[in-house]
Amino acid sequence: MMTKTVCNILLLLAVPLFGACTEVAYCVQCAVGHFDVQSKTRPIADLLNDPAVPTAEKQKLERVVQIRDFAVAELDLPDNDSYRLYADIGRPYVVWNVVATPEFSLAPKQWCYPVVGCVAYRGYFSEEKARLMAKELAEQGYDVDVYGVKAYSTLKWFNDPVLNTFLDGDDSQLAGLIFHELAHQVAYTKDDCSFNEAFARTVETEGLRRWLEKSSTKEEWTAYLERQRIGDQFLVTLQQTREQLSELYNRSPPDEEKRSGKQRILADLTDQLREQRHLWPNPAALDNWLARGLNNARLAGIATYHEQVPAFQGLLTAVDNSLPAFYTEVRRLARLPAAERTTQLAEHGTLIEVACVDPEPE
């Protein structure tokens, strides 16, 4: 299953660039972290001609070039230097996100920034700093979660590189990640993470369908569809748990009753997912996801990538699967006031608003 950026594509670096951050230390780590990544970039074309680059790495990078060219020629995604550069940052994640929710709520704490607006997480280029922030929030009584992010988009402010964090999956995961991140350069609206991520998810899925039909075997396509089916079942299970917790919190019983009810519901979820373990192509990914422990913060926004996707898919169908026409319509929607945008998008399918935070198991 592909690692998602959910709203982890926060343009953190835009904060210091626009001089509007009041938390100087936080802004500095954002800027320093981003420019450290940028300093490690090299054109992929140069790496392919470098005899010092290992053959296996060259093969992956050659596949990146094919995917990137396909994105322009077949998906009408931006033709720029993003994902035509490569950086080995020497770690498995580029950013670590911190999410916090009250003990008896699924509504995550919001952090607000210039350019991107308010988001439901706090991003750090240092895992240590992310965990220190999580510790502070836990001491204040929040449920907290910390998770690694493999990619983020600067929304065309910079040419985003392919990172070593992209290359540890199969070709469909790599292609989907690049299509998803490039989609954020096509359309983005401030303060509407659900809209942004569902749009990118739709482009990712349609792009992968076209890519796999053209470049894969029937077996690879079947395996992709099976991963999608398992992922959908995973999300259904989590959504059912969210509904149970919401019902418990909304009844407003005494805190001790809420606390014990919450523990019971989360324990039931753990049992359900462990029963499904044998169905996963990579059961260890589910084990690792569960090992972080379940709480409100883990569940706060797990469905964001998917809940609005049916409406975007309906919109794509309405324009006869023409991606250029789809992009034009999405950009028009992105310029509308939030309420009007939601109303018009809902004409094409289901919309469920949830916060934008957590990726699925890898």
GROMACS .gro file of C-alpha atoms in nm:
model
  362
    1MET     CA    1   0.000   0.000   0.000
    2MET     CA    2   0.136   0.339  -0.093
    3THR     CA    3   0.260   0.576   0.169
    4LYS     CA    4   0.047   0.883   0.160
    5THR     CA    5   0.141   1.241   0.222
    6VAL     CA    6  -0.215   1.302   0.333
    7CYS     CA    7  -0.171   1.689   0.422
    8ASN     CA    8   0.190   1.620   0.504
    9ILE     CA    9   0.268   1.822   0.191
   10LEU     CA   10   0.250   2.129   0.412
   11LEU     CA   11   0.455   2.409   0.260
   12LEU     CA   12   0.643   2.461   0.584
   13LEU     CA   13   0.927   2.637   0.414
   14ALA     CA   14   0.689   2.910   0.293
   15VAL     CA   15   0.652   3.028   0.652
   16PRO     CA   16   1.001   3.174   0.692
   17LEU     CA   17   1.007   3.285   0.330
   18PHE     CA   18   0.707   3.507   0.389
   19GLY     CA   19   0.840   3.637   0.721
   20ALA     CA   20   0.517   3.564   0.903
   21CYS     CA   21   0.619   3.305   1.157
   22THR     CA   22   0.620   3.405   1.521
   23GLU     CA   23   0.789   3.083   1.639
   24VAL     CA   24   1.142   3.153   1.521
   25ALA     CA   25   1.298   2.820   1.620
   26TYR     CA   26   1.026   2.626   1.445
   27CYS     CA   27   1.055   2.836   1.129
   28VAL     CA   28   1.432   2.795   1.126
   29GLN     CA   29   1.412   2.416   1.142
   30CYS     CA   30   1.162   2.421   0.854
   31ALA     CA   31   1.386   2.635   0.636
   32VAL     CA   32   1.709   2.455   0.729
   33GLY     CA   33   1.551   2.113   0.679
   34HIS     CA   34   1.412   2.199   0.339
   35PHE     CA   35   1.728   2.359   0.209
   36ASP     CA   36   1.931   2.065   0.337
   37VAL     CA   37   1.720   1.842   0.113
   38GLN     CA   38   1.765   2.083  -0.178
   39SER     CA   39   2.142   2.091  -0.128
   40LYS     CA   40   2.163   1.716  -0.189
   41THR     CA   41   1.986   1.719  -0.526
   42ARG     CA   42   2.143   1.623  -0.856
   43PRO     CA   43   1.979   1.598  -1.201
   44ILE     CA   44   1.875   1.241  -1.267
   45ALA     CA   45   2.023   1.270  -1.617
   46ASP     CA   46   2.365   1.332  -1.462
   47LEU     CA   47   2.333   1.037  -1.226
   48LEU     CA   48   2.245   0.803  -1.513
   49ASN     CA   49   2.576   0.897  -1.679
   50ASP     CA   50   2.779   0.865  -1.359
   51PRO     CA   51   2.976   0.535  -1.346
   52ALA     CA   52   2.993   0.561  -0.966
   53VAL     CA   53   2.615   0.520  -0.929
   54PRO     CA   54   2.519   0.154  -0.861
   55THR     CA   55   2.336  -0.029  -1.140
   56ALA     CA   56   2.031  -0.105  -0.924
   57GLU     CA   57   1.991   0.264  -0.839
   58LYS     CA   58   2.026   0.359  -1.205
   59GLN     CA   59   1.752   0.113  -1.297
   60LYS     CA   60   1.516   0.274  -1.047
   61LEU     CA   61   1.604   0.621  -1.171
   62GLU     CA   62   1.549   0.515  -1.533
   63ARG     CA   63   1.202   0.404  -1.427
   64VAL     CA   64   1.148   0.745  -1.265
   65VAL     CA   65   1.231   0.912  -1.597
   66GLN     CA   66   0.979   0.691  -1.778
   67ILE     CA   67   0.711   0.766  -1.518
   68ARG     CA   68   0.785   1.138  -1.527
   69ASP     CA   69   0.764   1.150  -1.907
   70PHE     CA   70   0.438   0.953  -1.895
   71ALA     CA   71   0.296   1.202  -1.644
   72VAL     CA   72   0.346   1.484  -1.895
   73ALA     CA   73   0.254   1.304  -2.216
   74GLU     CA   74  -0.039   1.095  -2.094
   75LEU     CA   75  -0.171   1.269  -1.781
   76ASP     CA   76  -0.113   1.633  -1.875
   77LEU     CA   77   0.069   1.692  -1.546
   78PRO     CA   78   0.317   1.981  -1.517
   79ASP     CA   79   0.627   1.967  -1.737
   80ASN     CA   80   0.896   2.115  -1.513
   81ASP     CA   81   1.204   1.997  -1.326
   82SER     CA   82   1.014   1.852  -1.030
   83TYR     CA   83   1.096   1.481  -0.996
   84ARG     CA   84   1.368   1.512  -1.259
   85LEU     CA   85   1.615   1.562  -0.973
   86TYR     CA   86   1.728   1.311  -0.710
   87ALA     CA   87   1.844   1.345  -0.349
   88ASP     CA   88   1.962   1.074  -0.113
   89ILE     CA   89   1.887   1.223   0.229
   90GLY     CA   90   2.026   0.924   0.417
   91ARG     CA   91   1.715   0.845   0.620
   92PRO     CA   92   1.385   0.659   0.564
   93TYR     CA   93   1.158   0.965   0.597
   94VAL     CA   94   1.196   1.327   0.496
   95VAL     CA   95   0.958   1.473   0.758
   96TRP     CA   96   0.791   1.352   1.078
   97ASN     CA   97   0.441   1.477   1.154
   98VAL     CA   98   0.288   1.523   1.498
   99VAL     CA   99  -0.090   1.493   1.542
  100ALA     CA  100  -0.275   1.572   1.865
  101THR     CA  101  -0.639   1.531   1.967
  102PRO     CA  102  -0.822   1.579   2.298
  103GLU     CA  103  -0.870   1.263   2.503
  104PHE     CA  104  -1.238   1.243   2.413
  105SER     CA  105  -1.252   1.388   2.061
  106LEU     CA  106  -1.153   1.295   1.708
  107ALA     CA  107  -1.104   1.662   1.615
  108PRO     CA  108  -0.728   1.724   1.582
  109LYS     CA  109  -0.548   2.031   1.705
  110GLN     CA  110  -0.493   2.283   1.424
  111TRP     CA  111  -0.177   2.473   1.336
  112CYS     CA  112  -0.207   2.768   1.098
  113TYR     CA  113   0.049   2.908   0.855
  114PRO     CA  114   0.066   3.159   0.571
  115VAL     CA  115   0.001   3.032   0.217
  116VAL     CA  116  -0.126   2.684   0.311
  117GLY     CA  117  -0.368   2.787   0.587
  118CYS     CA  118  -0.456   2.563   0.882
  119VAL     CA  119  -0.358   2.197   0.897
  120ALA     CA  120  -0.409   1.920   1.148
  121TYR     CA  121  -0.046   1.836   1.218
  122ARG     CA  122   0.294   1.984   1.292
  123GLY     CA  123   0.581   1.881   1.065
  124TYR     CA  124   0.950   1.843   1.159
  125PHE     CA  125   1.257   1.752   0.956
  126SER     CA  126   1.398   1.599   1.277
  127GLU     CA  127   1.238   1.292   1.434
  128GLU     CA  128   1.384   1.391   1.772
  129LYS     CA  129   1.217   1.734   1.761
  130ALA     CA  130   0.888   1.579   1.651
  131ARG     CA  131   0.893   1.341   1.946
  132LEU     CA  132   0.979   1.623   2.188
  133MET     CA  133   0.674   1.815   2.065
  134ALA     CA  134   0.461   1.501   2.099
  135LYS     CA  135   0.585   1.459   2.458
  136GLU     CA  136   0.489   1.818   2.542
  137LEU     CA  137   0.141   1.770   2.397
  138ALA     CA  138   0.093   1.439   2.579
  139GLU     CA  139   0.183   1.609   2.905
  140GLN     CA  140  -0.097   1.856   2.833
  141GLY     CA  141  -0.345   1.567   2.811
  142TYR     CA  142  -0.364   1.518   2.435
  143ASP     CA  143  -0.368   1.188   2.251
  144VAL     CA  144  -0.066   1.212   2.021
  145ASP     CA  145   0.081   1.035   1.722
  146VAL     CA  146   0.411   1.073   1.536
  147TYR     CA  147   0.462   0.927   1.190
  148GLY     CA  148   0.718   0.952   0.912
  149VAL     CA  149   0.645   1.106   0.572
  150LYS     CA  150   0.823   0.998   0.255
  151ALA     CA  151   0.737   1.297   0.034
  152TYR     CA  152   0.609   1.652   0.042
  153SER     CA  153   0.526   1.908  -0.225
  154THR     CA  154   0.636   2.272  -0.232
  155LEU     CA  155   0.352   2.351  -0.475
  156LYS     CA  156   0.592   2.474  -0.746
  157TRP     CA  157   0.784   2.711  -0.517
  158PHE     CA  158   1.083   2.480  -0.576
  159ASN     CA  159   1.163   2.189  -0.807
  160ASP     CA  160   1.080   1.894  -0.583
  161PRO     CA  161   1.328   1.606  -0.607
  162VAL     CA  162   1.274   1.234  -0.607
  163LEU     CA  163   1.412   1.114  -0.273
  164ASN     CA  164   1.567   0.784  -0.172
  165THR     CA  165   1.252   0.744   0.039
  166PHE     CA  166   1.055   0.697  -0.286
  167LEU     CA  167   1.254   0.402  -0.413
  168ASP     CA  168   1.187   0.125  -0.163
  169GLY     CA  169   0.852   0.019  -0.312
  170ASP     CA  170   0.750  -0.133  -0.644
  171ASP     CA  171   0.696   0.059  -0.967
  172SER     CA  172   0.324   0.114  -0.908
  173GLN     CA  173   0.395   0.272  -0.569
  174LEU     CA  174   0.663   0.492  -0.721
  175ALA     CA  175   0.439   0.600  -1.010
  176GLY     CA  176   0.142   0.669  -0.786
  177LEU     CA  177   0.349   0.881  -0.550
  178ILE     CA  178   0.486   1.095  -0.835
  179PHE     CA  179   0.142   1.137  -0.994
  180HIS     CA  180  -0.005   1.232  -0.655
  181GLU     CA  181   0.258   1.493  -0.576
  182LEU     CA  182   0.243   1.647  -0.925
  183ALA     CA  183  -0.134   1.677  -0.889
  184HIS     CA  184  -0.079   1.917  -0.600
  185GLN     CA  185   0.094   2.147  -0.850
  186VAL     CA  186  -0.218   2.145  -1.070
  187ALA     CA  187  -0.471   2.260  -0.810
  188TYR     CA  188  -0.449   2.356  -0.444
  189THR     CA  189  -0.683   2.553  -0.222
  190LYS     CA  190  -0.594   2.698   0.116
  191ASP     CA  191  -0.765   2.558   0.426
  192ASP     CA  192  -0.925   2.261   0.246
  193CYS     CA  193  -0.697   1.965   0.294
  194SER     CA  194  -0.975   1.716   0.223
  195PHE     CA  195  -1.037   1.871  -0.119
  196ASN     CA  196  -0.667   1.885  -0.205
  197GLU     CA  197  -0.590   1.528  -0.102
  198ALA     CA  198  -0.898   1.369  -0.258
  199PHE     CA  199  -0.820   1.544  -0.588
  200ALA     CA  200  -0.459   1.423  -0.580
  201ARG     CA  201  -0.574   1.073  -0.487
  202THR     CA  202  -0.810   1.070  -0.787
  203VAL     CA  203  -0.530   1.176  -1.022
  204GLU     CA  204  -0.303   0.914  -0.865
  205THR     CA  205  -0.558   0.637  -0.918
  206GLU     CA  206  -0.648   0.736  -1.274
  207GLY     CA  207  -0.281   0.785  -1.358
  208LEU     CA  208  -0.194   0.443  -1.221
  209ARG     CA  209  -0.476   0.282  -1.417
  210ARG     CA  210  -0.340   0.427  -1.740
  211TRP     CA  211   0.022   0.356  -1.649
  212LEU     CA  212  -0.040  -0.006  -1.556
  213GLU     CA  213  -0.258  -0.072  -1.860
  214LYS     CA  214   0.026   0.051  -2.080
  215SER     CA  215   0.334  -0.079  -1.901
  216SER     CA  216   0.244  -0.375  -1.679
  217THR     CA  217   0.144  -0.737  -1.707
  218LYS     CA  218  -0.204  -0.863  -1.626
  219GLU     CA  219  -0.065  -1.011  -1.303
  220GLU     CA  220   0.074  -0.673  -1.190
  221TRP     CA  221  -0.259  -0.504  -1.261
  222THR     CA  222  -0.445  -0.776  -1.068
  223ALA     CA  223  -0.205  -0.740  -0.775
  224TYR     CA  224  -0.261  -0.364  -0.771
  225LEU     CA  225  -0.640  -0.408  -0.767
  226GLU     CA  226  -0.608  -0.656  -0.479
  227ARG     CA  227  -0.401  -0.406  -0.277
  228GLN     CA  228  -0.669  -0.146  -0.342
  229ARG     CA  229  -0.942  -0.384  -0.223
  230ILE     CA  230  -0.756  -0.463   0.098
  231GLY     CA  231  -0.691  -0.094   0.157
  232ASP     CA  232  -1.059  -0.013   0.110
  233GLN     CA  233  -1.154  -0.280   0.365
  234PHE     CA  234  -0.899  -0.138   0.607
  235LEU     CA  235  -1.058   0.206   0.575
  236VAL     CA  236  -1.408   0.068   0.624
  237THR     CA  237  -1.296  -0.098   0.948
  238LEU     CA  238  -1.138   0.225   1.073
  239GLN     CA  239  -1.442   0.432   0.978
  240GLN     CA  240  -1.666   0.199   1.177
  241THR     CA  241  -1.441   0.252   1.479
  242ARG     CA  242  -1.449   0.628   1.431
  243GLU     CA  243  -1.828   0.616   1.433
  244GLN     CA  244  -1.833   0.411   1.754
  245LEU     CA  245  -1.598   0.653   1.927
  246SER     CA  246  -1.794   0.957   1.806
  247GLU     CA  247  -2.116   0.807   1.940
  248LEU     CA  248  -1.950   0.740   2.277
  249TYR     CA  249  -1.807   1.092   2.307
  250ASN     CA  250  -2.131   1.258   2.195
  251ARG     CA  251  -2.333   1.077   2.464
  252SER     CA  252  -2.125   1.261   2.725
  253PRO     CA  253  -2.112   0.991   2.994
  254PRO     CA  254  -1.879   1.041   3.292
  255ASP     CA  255  -1.511   1.055   3.201
  256GLU     CA  256  -1.432   0.716   3.353
  257GLU     CA  257  -1.706   0.556   3.143
  258LYS     CA  258  -1.579   0.729   2.831
  259ARG     CA  259  -1.225   0.621   2.911
  260SER     CA  260  -1.314   0.254   2.958
  261GLY     CA  261  -1.543   0.258   2.653
  262LYS     CA  262  -1.266   0.410   2.443
  263GLN     CA  263  -1.019   0.143   2.555
  264ARG     CA  264  -1.269  -0.131   2.472
  265ILE     CA  265  -1.343   0.006   2.124
  266LEU     CA  266  -0.975   0.046   2.038
  267ALA     CA  267  -0.898  -0.304   2.166
  268ASP     CA  268  -1.175  -0.442   1.943
  269LEU     CA  269  -1.023  -0.259   1.645
  270THR     CA  270  -0.682  -0.407   1.719
  271ASP     CA  271  -0.834  -0.756   1.730
  272GLN     CA  272  -1.021  -0.702   1.401
  273LEU     CA  273  -0.710  -0.583   1.220
  274ARG     CA  274  -0.501  -0.870   1.353
  275GLU     CA  275  -0.765  -1.111   1.222
  276GLN     CA  276  -0.722  -0.950   0.878
  277ARG     CA  277  -0.343  -0.970   0.892
  278HIS     CA  278  -0.313  -1.277   0.670
  279LEU     CA  279  -0.490  -1.091   0.388
  280TRP     CA  280  -0.224  -0.822   0.361
  281PRO     CA  281   0.045  -0.848   0.090
  282ASN     CA  282   0.292  -0.724   0.355
  283PRO     CA  283   0.158  -0.826   0.698
  284ALA     CA  284   0.460  -0.670   0.870
  285ALA     CA  285   0.336  -0.326   0.756
  286LEU     CA  286   0.014  -0.377   0.951
  287ASP     CA  287   0.212  -0.506   1.250
  288ASN     CA  288   0.425  -0.191   1.247
  289TRP     CA  289   0.119   0.031   1.216
  290LEU     CA  290  -0.047  -0.135   1.515
  291ALA     CA  291   0.275  -0.127   1.717
  292ARG     CA  292   0.250   0.252   1.744
  293GLY     CA  293  -0.065   0.205   1.951
  294LEU     CA  294  -0.419   0.320   1.879
  295ASN     CA  295  -0.575   0.642   2.005
  296ASN     CA  296  -0.784   0.932   1.878
  297ALA     CA  297  -0.486   1.092   1.706
  298ARG     CA  298  -0.423   0.776   1.503
  299LEU     CA  299  -0.783   0.776   1.378
  300ALA     CA  300  -0.840   1.149   1.344
  301GLY     CA  301  -0.807   1.171   0.969
  302ILE     CA  302  -0.732   0.826   0.830
  303ALA     CA  303  -1.013   0.843   0.574
  304THR     CA  304  -0.934   1.182   0.426
  305TYR     CA  305  -0.771   1.058   0.110
  306HIS     CA  306  -1.071   0.849   0.023
  307GLU     CA  307  -1.397   0.992   0.151
  308GLN     CA  308  -1.423   1.263  -0.116
  309VAL     CA  309  -1.273   1.055  -0.394
  310PRO     CA  310  -1.611   0.928  -0.525
  311ALA     CA  311  -1.717   1.287  -0.593
  312PHE     CA  312  -1.396   1.361  -0.783
  313GLN     CA  313  -1.428   1.036  -0.976
  314GLY     CA  314  -1.783   1.137  -1.064
  315LEU     CA  315  -1.654   1.470  -1.186
  316LEU     CA  316  -1.391   1.296  -1.399
  317THR     CA  317  -1.658   1.074  -1.551
  318ALA     CA  318  -1.874   1.382  -1.622
  319VAL     CA  319  -1.600   1.524  -1.846
  320ASP     CA  320  -1.557   1.193  -2.032
  321ASN     CA  321  -1.237   1.106  -1.846
  322SER     CA  322  -1.054   1.399  -2.005
  323LEU     CA  323  -0.785   1.495  -1.755
  324PRO     CA  324  -0.728   1.846  -1.900
  325ALA     CA  325  -1.102   1.918  -1.868
  326PHE     CA  326  -1.102   1.764  -1.521
  327TYR     CA  327  -0.816   1.988  -1.409
  328THR     CA  328  -0.991   2.296  -1.546
  329GLU     CA  329  -1.306   2.215  -1.351
  330VAL     CA  330  -1.114   2.137  -1.030
  331ARG     CA  331  -0.925   2.466  -1.054
  332ARG     CA  332  -1.258   2.644  -1.096
  333LEU     CA  333  -1.394   2.471  -0.785
  334ALA     CA  334  -1.078   2.555  -0.592
  335ARG     CA  335  -1.143   2.927  -0.646
  336LEU     CA  336  -1.494   2.913  -0.501
  337PRO     CA  337  -1.586   2.988  -0.139
  338ALA     CA  338  -1.566   2.671   0.069
  339ALA     CA  339  -1.942   2.619   0.113
  340GLU     CA  340  -2.014   2.668  -0.256
  341ARG     CA  341  -1.724   2.442  -0.353
  342THR     CA  342  -1.853   2.166  -0.128
  343THR     CA  343  -2.208   2.199  -0.261
  344GLN     CA  344  -2.102   2.179  -0.624
  345LEU     CA  345  -1.862   1.891  -0.568
  346ALA     CA  346  -2.129   1.698  -0.377
  347GLU     CA  347  -2.339   1.690  -0.694
  348HIS     CA  348  -2.095   1.431  -0.829
  349GLY     CA  349  -2.078   1.195  -0.530
  350THR     CA  350  -2.038   1.141  -0.157
  351LEU     CA  351  -1.859   1.397   0.057
  352ILE     CA  352  -1.762   1.333   0.419
  353GLU     CA  353  -1.552   1.596   0.593
  354VAL     CA  354  -1.276   1.465   0.817
  355ALA     CA  355  -0.941   1.607   0.920
  356CYS     CA  356  -0.635   1.549   0.704
  357VAL     CA  357  -0.356   1.376   0.890
  358ASP     CA  358  -0.259   1.012   0.896
  359PRO     CA  359  -0.111   0.781   0.631
  360GLU     CA  360  -0.199   0.417   0.593
  361PRO     CA  361   0.037   0.129   0.672
  362GLU     CA  362   0.310   0.098   0.412
   0.00000   0.00000   0.00000
